[in-house]
Short mmCIF file of C-alpha atoms and ligand atoms in Angstrom, two decimals:
data_model
loop_
_atom_site.label_atom_id
_atom_site.label_comp_id
_atom_site.label_asym_id
_atom_site.label_seq_id
_atom_site.Cartn_x
_atom_site.Cartn_y
_atom_site.Cartn_z
CA MET A 1 -0.01 -0.05 -0.01
CA ASP A 2 1.20 3.53 -0.75
CA HIS A 3 0.05 7.04 -0.27
CA PHE A 4 -0.11 8.19 -3.91
CA ASP A 5 -3.83 8.55 -4.64
CA TYR A 6 -6.24 10.60 -6.77
CA ARG A 7 -8.27 13.18 -4.96
CA ASP A 8 -10.78 15.24 -6.90
CA GLY A 9 -9.25 13.92 -10.09
CA VAL A 10 -5.66 15.00 -9.14
CA LEU A 11 -2.82 12.65 -8.19
CA HIS A 12 -1.61 13.45 -4.70
CA ALA A 13 1.41 12.43 -2.66
CA GLU A 14 -0.13 12.08 0.79
CA ASN A 15 -1.98 15.44 1.08
CA VAL A 16 0.03 17.36 -1.54
CA PRO A 17 -1.18 17.60 -5.18
CA MET A 18 1.56 16.73 -7.71
CA THR A 19 0.69 19.93 -9.51
CA ALA A 20 1.94 21.95 -6.59
CA ILE A 21 5.31 20.19 -6.53
CA ALA A 22 5.73 20.58 -10.30
CA GLU A 23 5.07 24.27 -9.92
CA ALA A 24 7.48 24.73 -7.04
CA VAL A 25 10.33 22.47 -8.17
CA GLY A 26 9.85 21.84 -11.89
CA THR A 27 10.13 18.48 -13.65
CA PRO A 28 11.40 15.90 -13.82
CA VAL A 29 11.49 15.25 -10.12
CA TYR A 30 11.42 12.21 -7.83
CA ILE A 31 8.77 12.35 -5.11
CA TYR A 32 8.95 10.18 -1.97
CA SER A 33 6.25 9.76 0.56
CA ARG A 34 7.40 9.61 4.20
CA ALA A 35 4.22 7.85 5.37
CA THR A 36 4.74 5.18 2.73
CA LEU A 37 8.37 4.65 3.70
CA GLU A 38 7.35 4.25 7.32
CA ARG A 39 4.57 1.93 6.54
CA HIS A 40 6.78 -0.35 4.41
CA ALA A 41 9.45 -0.38 7.13
CA GLN A 42 6.78 -1.33 9.65
CA VAL A 43 5.27 -4.06 7.49
CA PHE A 44 8.67 -5.61 6.89
CA ALA A 45 9.59 -5.48 10.58
CA ASP A 46 6.17 -6.91 11.61
CA ALA A 47 6.69 -9.78 9.20
CA LEU A 48 9.82 -10.81 11.08
CA SER A 49 8.37 -10.14 14.55
CA THR A 50 8.31 -13.77 15.59
CA LEU A 51 12.03 -14.24 15.02
CA PRO A 52 13.93 -14.13 18.33
CA ASP A 53 17.04 -12.24 17.31
CA LYS A 54 17.37 -10.15 14.17
CA HIS A 55 18.63 -6.96 12.57
CA ILE A 56 17.30 -5.11 9.49
CA ALA A 57 19.90 -3.42 7.38
CA PHE A 58 18.30 -1.34 4.64
CA ALA A 59 20.31 -1.91 1.32
CA ILE A 60 20.96 1.76 0.78
CA LYS A 61 22.09 1.36 -2.81
CA ALA A 62 18.34 1.13 -3.55
CA ASN A 63 17.80 4.71 -2.35
CA PRO A 64 20.74 6.50 -0.57
CA ASN A 65 19.02 9.84 -0.12
CA ILE A 66 19.94 11.10 3.32
CA ALA A 67 16.34 12.09 4.18
CA VAL A 68 15.15 8.64 3.18
CA LEU A 69 17.85 7.14 5.34
CA LYS A 70 16.79 9.37 8.31
CA VAL A 71 13.21 8.11 8.06
CA LEU A 72 14.41 4.50 8.13
CA ALA A 73 16.97 5.02 10.84
CA ARG A 74 14.20 6.30 13.06
CA GLN A 75 12.39 3.08 12.32
CA GLY A 76 15.37 1.22 13.87
CA PHE A 77 16.85 0.14 10.50
CA GLY A 78 20.62 -0.05 10.05
CA ALA A 79 22.26 -0.04 6.60
CA ASP A 80 23.70 -2.57 4.15
CA VAL A 81 26.45 -0.69 2.27
CA VAL A 82 28.63 -1.52 -0.68
CA SER A 83 31.09 1.39 -0.73
CA GLY A 84 32.87 3.86 1.42
CA GLY A 85 30.52 6.53 0.08
CA GLU A 86 27.54 4.52 1.35
CA ILE A 87 29.16 4.16 4.76
CA ALA A 88 29.54 8.03 4.77
CA ARG A 89 25.85 8.39 3.96
CA ALA A 90 24.67 5.84 6.54
CA LEU A 91 26.68 7.65 9.29
CA ALA A 92 25.52 11.08 7.96
CA ALA A 93 21.90 9.81 8.36
CA GLY A 94 22.51 9.04 12.05
CA MET A 95 22.81 5.25 11.66
CA LYS A 96 25.16 3.66 14.27
CA ALA A 97 28.33 2.16 12.88
CA GLU A 98 27.55 -1.14 14.65
CA ASP A 99 24.26 -1.35 12.73
CA ILE A 100 26.01 -1.19 9.40
CA VAL A 101 26.78 -4.23 7.27
CA PHE A 102 29.54 -3.83 4.68
CA SER A 103 28.83 -5.90 1.56
CA GLY A 104 30.41 -5.59 -1.84
CA VAL A 105 32.56 -7.73 -4.12
CA GLY A 106 35.31 -5.27 -4.56
CA LYS A 107 36.04 -3.46 -1.26
CA THR A 108 39.34 -1.66 -1.57
CA ARG A 109 41.94 -1.71 1.16
CA ALA A 110 41.18 1.97 1.74
CA GLU A 111 37.48 1.23 2.14
CA LEU A 112 38.18 -1.71 4.56
CA GLN A 113 40.37 0.64 6.63
CA TYR A 114 37.71 3.39 6.65
CA ALA A 115 35.12 0.86 7.77
CA LEU A 116 37.36 -0.48 10.55
CA ASP A 117 38.02 3.00 11.66
CA ALA A 118 34.33 3.78 11.79
CA GLY A 119 33.59 0.60 13.78
CA ILE A 120 31.32 -1.16 11.16
CA GLY A 121 29.30 -3.90 12.74
CA GLN A 122 29.70 -6.63 10.12
CA PHE A 123 31.90 -7.26 7.09
CA ASN A 124 30.48 -9.62 4.45
CA LEU A 125 33.50 -11.35 2.98
CA GLU A 126 33.33 -12.12 -0.70
CA LEU A 127 36.60 -14.15 -1.08
CA GLU A 128 39.22 -15.74 1.14
CA GLU A 129 41.94 -13.21 0.43
CA GLU A 130 39.65 -10.31 1.49
CA GLY A 131 39.32 -12.04 4.93
CA ALA A 132 43.12 -12.28 5.26
CA VAL A 133 43.60 -8.68 4.30
CA LEU A 134 40.83 -7.50 6.65
CA ALA A 135 42.43 -9.45 9.55
CA GLU A 136 45.85 -7.95 8.87
CA LEU A 137 44.41 -4.43 8.67
CA ALA A 138 42.41 -4.91 11.87
CA ARG A 139 45.41 -6.34 13.70
CA ALA A 140 47.55 -3.31 12.74
CA MET A 141 44.82 -1.08 14.29
CA GLY A 142 44.48 -3.22 17.40
CA LYS A 143 40.98 -4.15 16.41
CA THR A 144 38.97 -7.31 15.65
CA ALA A 145 36.69 -7.25 12.58
CA SER A 146 33.31 -8.94 12.88
CA ALA A 147 32.68 -10.84 9.69
CA VAL A 148 30.51 -13.40 7.89
CA LEU A 149 31.40 -15.32 4.70
CA ARG A 150 29.15 -14.76 1.73
CA VAL A 151 28.41 -17.97 -0.04
CA ASN A 152 27.04 -18.51 -3.49
CA PRO A 153 24.40 -21.18 -2.96
CA ASP A 154 24.06 -21.87 -6.77
CA VAL A 155 20.30 -21.37 -7.10
CA ASP A 156 18.55 -19.65 -9.97
CA ALA A 157 16.49 -16.76 -8.46
CA GLY A 158 14.27 -16.68 -11.53
CA THR A 159 14.64 -12.95 -12.03
CA HIS A 160 16.27 -10.70 -14.73
CA ALA A 161 19.79 -12.00 -15.55
CA LYS A 162 21.29 -8.52 -14.56
CA ILE A 163 19.97 -8.76 -11.11
CA SER A 164 20.64 -12.47 -10.40
CA THR A 165 23.48 -12.94 -7.98
CA GLY A 166 23.25 -16.54 -6.69
CA LYS A 167 24.14 -18.71 -9.68
CA SER A 168 27.57 -20.30 -9.53
CA GLU A 169 28.71 -18.34 -12.55
CA ASN A 170 27.88 -14.91 -10.90
CA LYS A 171 30.70 -12.85 -9.40
CA PHE A 172 29.28 -12.91 -5.87
CA GLY A 173 30.26 -14.95 -2.81
CA VAL A 174 32.32 -18.14 -2.59
CA PRO A 175 31.09 -21.43 -3.91
CA ILE A 176 29.11 -23.10 -1.15
CA SER A 177 31.20 -26.20 -1.63
CA ASP A 178 34.44 -24.30 -0.81
CA ALA A 179 32.89 -22.46 2.22
CA ALA A 180 33.90 -24.97 4.91
CA GLY A 181 37.62 -24.92 3.84
CA ILE A 182 37.77 -21.17 3.59
CA PHE A 183 36.02 -20.90 6.97
CA ALA A 184 38.62 -23.20 8.59
CA ARG A 185 41.51 -21.22 7.23
CA LEU A 186 40.18 -17.79 8.07
CA SER A 187 38.67 -18.49 11.42
CA GLY A 188 42.04 -18.96 13.14
CA LEU A 189 43.26 -15.48 12.14
CA ALA A 190 43.91 -12.92 14.83
CA GLY A 191 42.01 -9.72 14.01
CA LEU A 192 39.07 -11.48 12.55
CA ASN A 193 35.93 -12.80 14.26
CA LEU A 194 34.40 -14.95 11.59
CA ARG A 195 30.96 -15.72 13.02
CA GLY A 196 28.69 -16.81 10.29
CA ILE A 197 27.41 -16.95 6.71
CA ALA A 198 25.67 -14.58 4.26
CA CYS A 199 23.88 -15.03 1.05
CA HIS A 200 21.91 -12.84 -1.40
CA ILE A 201 20.65 -14.49 -4.51
CA GLY A 202 19.11 -11.60 -6.51
CA SER A 203 16.64 -8.90 -6.63
CA GLN A 204 12.94 -8.38 -7.65
CA LEU A 205 12.23 -12.06 -6.59
CA PHE A 206 8.63 -13.10 -7.36
CA ASP A 207 8.94 -16.65 -6.00
CA LEU A 208 9.96 -17.64 -2.49
CA LYS A 209 11.06 -21.16 -3.57
CA PRO A 210 14.62 -20.23 -4.71
CA LEU A 211 15.06 -18.22 -1.57
CA GLU A 212 13.85 -21.17 0.55
CA ALA A 213 16.23 -23.45 -1.32
CA ALA A 214 19.12 -21.18 -0.69
CA TYR A 215 18.34 -20.76 2.96
CA ALA A 216 18.03 -24.52 3.39
CA ARG A 217 21.56 -24.93 1.94
CA ILE A 218 22.79 -22.23 4.36
CA GLY A 219 21.21 -24.29 7.21
CA GLU A 220 23.06 -27.36 6.16
CA LEU A 221 26.32 -25.40 6.00
CA VAL A 222 25.82 -23.93 9.43
CA ALA A 223 25.37 -27.45 10.80
CA GLU A 224 28.49 -28.68 8.98
CA LEU A 225 30.56 -25.75 10.40
CA ARG A 226 29.38 -26.28 13.89
CA ALA A 227 30.17 -29.99 13.55
CA ALA A 228 33.69 -28.90 12.64
CA GLY A 229 33.91 -26.95 15.89
CA HIS A 230 33.13 -23.37 14.64
CA VAL A 231 31.01 -20.99 16.67
CA ILE A 232 28.23 -19.67 14.40
CA ASP A 233 26.06 -16.92 15.84
CA ARG A 234 25.02 -14.96 12.69
CA VAL A 235 23.36 -15.66 9.37
CA ASP A 236 22.73 -12.85 6.90
CA LEU A 237 19.82 -13.72 4.61
CA GLY A 238 20.24 -10.80 2.16
CA GLY A 239 17.41 -8.93 0.47
CA GLY A 240 15.66 -9.48 -2.80
CA LEU A 241 11.91 -9.40 -2.23
CA GLY A 242 10.13 -8.11 -5.28
CA VAL A 243 7.65 -5.26 -5.60
CA PRO A 244 4.65 -4.86 -7.91
CA TYR A 245 5.71 -2.69 -10.78
CA GLU A 246 2.72 -3.57 -12.93
CA ARG A 247 -0.92 -3.68 -11.86
CA GLY A 248 -2.05 -7.31 -11.36
CA LYS A 249 1.51 -8.76 -10.93
CA VAL A 250 1.81 -9.28 -7.21
CA PRO A 251 4.97 -10.57 -5.49
CA PRO A 252 4.93 -12.53 -2.17
CA ALA A 253 3.98 -10.38 0.68
CA PRO A 254 6.55 -9.66 3.44
CA ALA A 255 4.38 -11.75 5.82
CA GLU A 256 4.72 -14.78 3.56
CA TYR A 257 8.44 -14.22 3.44
CA GLY A 258 8.57 -13.92 7.23
CA ALA A 259 6.64 -17.08 7.75
CA MET A 260 8.92 -18.95 5.35
CA VAL A 261 12.07 -17.62 7.16
CA ALA A 262 10.64 -18.59 10.51
CA ARG A 263 9.99 -22.09 9.25
CA VAL A 264 13.27 -22.63 7.56
CA THR A 265 15.52 -21.10 10.22
CA ARG A 266 13.74 -22.77 13.26
CA GLY A 267 16.42 -23.95 15.71
CA TRP A 268 19.32 -22.14 13.98
CA ASP A 269 20.03 -20.23 17.14
CA VAL A 270 21.77 -17.31 15.44
CA LYS A 271 21.13 -13.62 14.98
CA LEU A 272 19.42 -13.29 11.57
CA MET A 273 20.39 -10.28 9.47
CA PHE A 274 18.21 -8.96 6.70
CA GLU A 275 19.11 -6.59 3.78
CA PRO A 276 15.90 -5.41 2.09
CA GLY A 277 16.11 -2.61 -0.39
CA ARG A 278 13.55 -2.35 -3.10
CA VAL A 279 10.66 -3.70 -1.02
CA ILE A 280 11.05 -0.85 1.40
CA VAL A 281 11.43 2.09 -0.99
CA GLY A 282 10.17 0.95 -4.45
CA ASN A 283 6.56 1.96 -4.07
CA ALA A 284 7.41 4.94 -1.80
CA GLY A 285 8.55 6.93 -4.81
CA VAL A 286 7.34 8.19 -8.18
CA LEU A 287 9.04 10.15 -10.95
CA LEU A 288 6.99 13.17 -11.92
CA THR A 289 7.47 14.22 -15.53
CA ARG A 290 5.85 16.63 -18.02
CA VAL A 291 4.91 15.73 -21.63
CA ILE A 292 6.96 17.84 -24.03
CA TRP A 293 5.35 16.63 -27.27
CA VAL A 294 3.01 13.96 -28.59
CA LYS A 295 4.81 13.12 -31.78
CA PRO A 296 2.99 11.21 -34.52
CA GLY A 297 4.59 7.89 -35.29
CA VAL A 298 4.25 5.33 -38.02
CA ALA A 299 2.23 2.80 -35.96
CA ARG A 300 1.47 4.92 -32.79
CA PRO A 301 2.30 8.30 -31.40
CA TYR A 302 5.37 8.82 -29.30
CA VAL A 303 4.72 10.53 -25.96
CA ILE A 304 8.00 12.44 -25.42
CA VAL A 305 8.39 13.27 -21.75
CA ASP A 306 10.96 15.48 -19.97
CA ALA A 307 12.28 12.50 -17.92
CA ALA A 308 14.79 10.23 -19.62
CA MET A 309 16.93 7.22 -19.27
CA ASN A 310 19.52 9.31 -17.40
CA ASP A 311 16.88 10.02 -14.71
CA LEU A 312 15.33 6.53 -14.58
CA ALA A 313 17.64 3.86 -16.08
CA ARG A 314 15.64 0.70 -15.16
CA PRO A 315 13.65 0.34 -18.40
CA ALA A 316 16.81 0.89 -20.59
CA MET A 317 18.96 -1.35 -18.31
CA TYR A 318 16.61 -4.08 -17.24
CA ASP A 319 13.68 -3.90 -19.62
CA ALA A 320 11.70 -2.81 -16.59
CA TRP A 321 8.08 -1.86 -16.52
CA HIS A 322 6.91 1.28 -14.72
CA ASP A 323 3.21 2.14 -14.66
CA PHE A 324 2.53 5.53 -16.30
CA GLU A 325 -0.36 7.66 -15.09
CA ALA A 326 -1.55 11.17 -15.90
CA VAL A 327 -1.63 13.48 -12.87
CA VAL A 328 -4.97 14.90 -14.03
CA PRO A 329 -6.48 12.21 -16.20
CA ASN A 330 -9.18 13.36 -18.57
CA GLY A 331 -10.89 9.92 -18.69
CA GLU A 332 -9.72 9.09 -22.25
CA ARG A 333 -7.20 6.36 -23.10
CA MET A 334 -4.54 6.10 -25.87
CA VAL A 335 -2.09 3.55 -27.07
CA ALA A 336 1.34 5.08 -27.32
CA ASN A 337 5.09 4.69 -27.01
CA ILE A 338 6.64 6.68 -24.16
CA ALA A 339 10.18 8.00 -24.59
CA GLY A 340 12.62 10.59 -23.18
CA PRO A 341 14.58 13.26 -25.01
CA VAL A 342 17.99 11.44 -24.83
CA CYS A 343 19.57 10.64 -28.21
CA GLU A 344 19.44 6.80 -27.72
CA THR A 345 16.80 4.50 -29.01
CA GLY A 346 17.12 2.76 -25.57
CA ASP A 347 15.65 5.90 -24.02
CA THR A 348 12.16 4.43 -24.27
CA PHE A 349 10.10 3.75 -21.27
CA ALA A 350 7.31 1.78 -22.97
CA MET A 351 6.16 0.59 -26.43
CA GLY A 352 2.53 0.27 -27.40
CA ARG A 353 1.24 0.93 -23.93
CA ASP A 354 -2.44 1.62 -23.08
CA ILE A 355 -2.22 4.78 -21.02
CA ASP A 356 -4.18 7.82 -19.88
CA ALA A 357 -4.53 10.10 -22.97
CA VAL A 358 -2.07 12.92 -22.62
CA GLN A 359 -1.08 15.98 -24.60
CA SER A 360 1.86 18.32 -24.62
CA GLY A 361 2.25 20.16 -21.27
CA ASP A 362 0.36 17.47 -19.22
CA LEU A 363 1.95 16.11 -16.05
CA ALA A 364 2.37 12.37 -15.50
CA VAL A 365 4.19 9.97 -13.22
CA PHE A 366 6.19 6.78 -13.53
CA ARG A 367 5.13 4.72 -10.60
CA THR A 368 7.29 2.57 -8.29
CA ALA A 369 10.36 4.65 -8.89
CA GLY A 370 11.65 4.90 -5.31
CA ALA A 371 14.19 2.08 -5.64
CA TYR A 372 17.11 2.12 -8.14
CA GLY A 373 15.81 5.35 -9.56
CA ALA A 374 17.48 8.70 -8.60
CA THR A 375 20.48 6.78 -7.31
CA MET A 376 21.27 5.57 -10.77
CA ALA A 377 20.73 8.97 -12.46
CA SER A 378 23.45 10.53 -14.50
CA THR A 379 23.91 13.77 -16.45
CA TYR A 380 24.12 12.01 -19.87
CA ASN A 381 23.27 14.40 -22.73
CA SER A 382 24.41 17.24 -20.32
CA ARG A 383 21.01 17.03 -18.65
CA PRO A 384 20.66 18.27 -15.08
CA LEU A 385 20.88 15.72 -12.29
CA VAL A 386 17.30 14.94 -11.26
CA PRO A 387 16.08 16.44 -7.96
CA GLU A 388 14.25 14.68 -5.16
CA VAL A 389 11.39 15.78 -2.98
CA MET A 390 9.94 14.23 0.22
CA VAL A 391 6.27 14.71 1.22
CA ASP A 392 5.15 14.56 4.79
CA GLY A 393 1.43 15.03 5.25
CA ASN A 394 0.63 18.54 4.01
CA GLN A 395 4.24 19.58 3.52
CA PHE A 396 7.01 18.86 1.16
CA ALA A 397 10.67 19.68 0.89
CA VAL A 398 13.42 19.36 -1.69
CA VAL A 399 15.78 16.66 -0.34
CA ALA A 400 18.20 16.70 -3.22
CA ASP A 401 18.74 19.72 -5.47
CA ARG A 402 18.56 19.68 -9.27
CA ILE A 403 22.25 19.92 -10.18
CA LEU A 404 22.52 22.11 -13.25
CA PRO A 405 24.95 21.72 -16.15
CA GLU A 406 26.61 25.00 -15.12
CA THR A 407 27.69 23.37 -11.80
CA ILE A 408 29.03 20.33 -13.63
CA ILE A 409 30.87 22.47 -16.20
CA ALA A 410 32.38 24.41 -13.31
CA ALA A 411 34.04 21.16 -12.06
CA GLU A 412 35.74 20.60 -15.39
CA CYS A 413 38.80 22.52 -16.39
CA VAL A 414 40.75 23.32 -19.56
CA PRO A 415 44.42 22.36 -19.11
CA ASP A 416 47.20 24.82 -19.68
CA PHE A 417 48.26 23.01 -22.91
CA LEU A 418 44.94 23.95 -24.41
CA LYS A 419 44.93 27.59 -23.31
C1 LIG B 501 21.31 -5.11 -3.78
C2 LIG B 501 21.53 -5.87 -2.61
C3 LIG B 501 20.49 -6.05 -1.58
C4 LIG B 501 19.16 -5.43 -1.79
O1 LIG B 501 18.40 -6.00 -2.79
P1 LIG B 501 16.91 -5.73 -2.99
O2 LIG B 501 16.41 -6.45 -4.14
O3 LIG B 501 16.75 -4.23 -3.29
O4 LIG B 501 16.14 -6.02 -1.71
C5 LIG B 501 20.83 -6.72 -0.47
N1 LIG B 501 22.02 -7.27 -0.21
C6 LIG B 501 23.00 -7.12 -1.10
C7 LIG B 501 24.34 -7.77 -0.86
C8 LIG B 501 22.86 -6.44 -2.35
O5 LIG B 501 23.76 -6.34 -3.28
#
């Protein structure tokens, strides 16, 4: 459930008409609903309420805006981060270092050092050598790094290839068959407290079965490690739960996921870590855009909007679907292609879509744009970096400025040899 609804024929974010935001901030602009963020955080936490010991670390790559992180920090969420920059963001949002999980397949030595300095609560190791380097860095600082080993359980998550991470050929984690050996070699190292296992098999999952299969394999591994004398007190189950991008296509509810986790992990006697991203923020955001032209096409018209692939990359990158709705629908429908102004054929949001009839100047939104939206934006075609707004009841505020080309040009310089 979200808080983007029509009132008197005008799409609102909570109590604020989209038209008011367009007038004040311009378009394109991302709009987040605080009440929706809080609701999704609550629903996810409630789904896990029967688990005795757990921690929820929001995967901040899905939406790293500081205001969004502040809302989630207040809900008791920590952060799952994949870079030094994301550590800085989580800390800036007031999250405690011990509530931060550091994932990522290519953490640099500088990033590991920064994370140790900050006192990060858990390092998710991606390979044996990373564990050895982390132990050495920690020892040199007189610290002990708390870590888990990410395994690749070799299951097909049944999602888009670019967001599948748990097949043996993917770059993530160590093969589950190698895990016991790596664990034995790393667990003796001073400076490292290797205490458990992590997995994350992919994103936008619409089926709990692959997740359940992966978790069952983790359970067997935990038993095997304990039998070998290791103390295991943590298992990180990753993220990945899907969200409904298209009306009528409904993913498993967090409550179903929670029930599955409770069943599969019964008796594990560990602290369970979760790394949800998309499911928390996806439907808490929309991308507001204005129609520039309705251009006649050979088969159907092209609705050319002022948002483009540089603002919302998912359709170009993952063939993703985003529902498109007029802010003030006139009751008519049309079948059209929807595209942005960028000079790439890939800058197309939809082909042959049945949509609210629109004409030039009309406002519209792409729904479910709160996850992997603004954070993937670029300035391609020297377009401004898209701004972000948060709505809270009757009020709204810009939470990320529109960065204009002038600002970006000012960061470039002409070298002496060209003067
Ligand atoms: C991306 C990512 C997540 C979050 O995935 P969602 O599908 O957004 O829930 C969690 N853990 C890791 C390690 C990730 O890379």
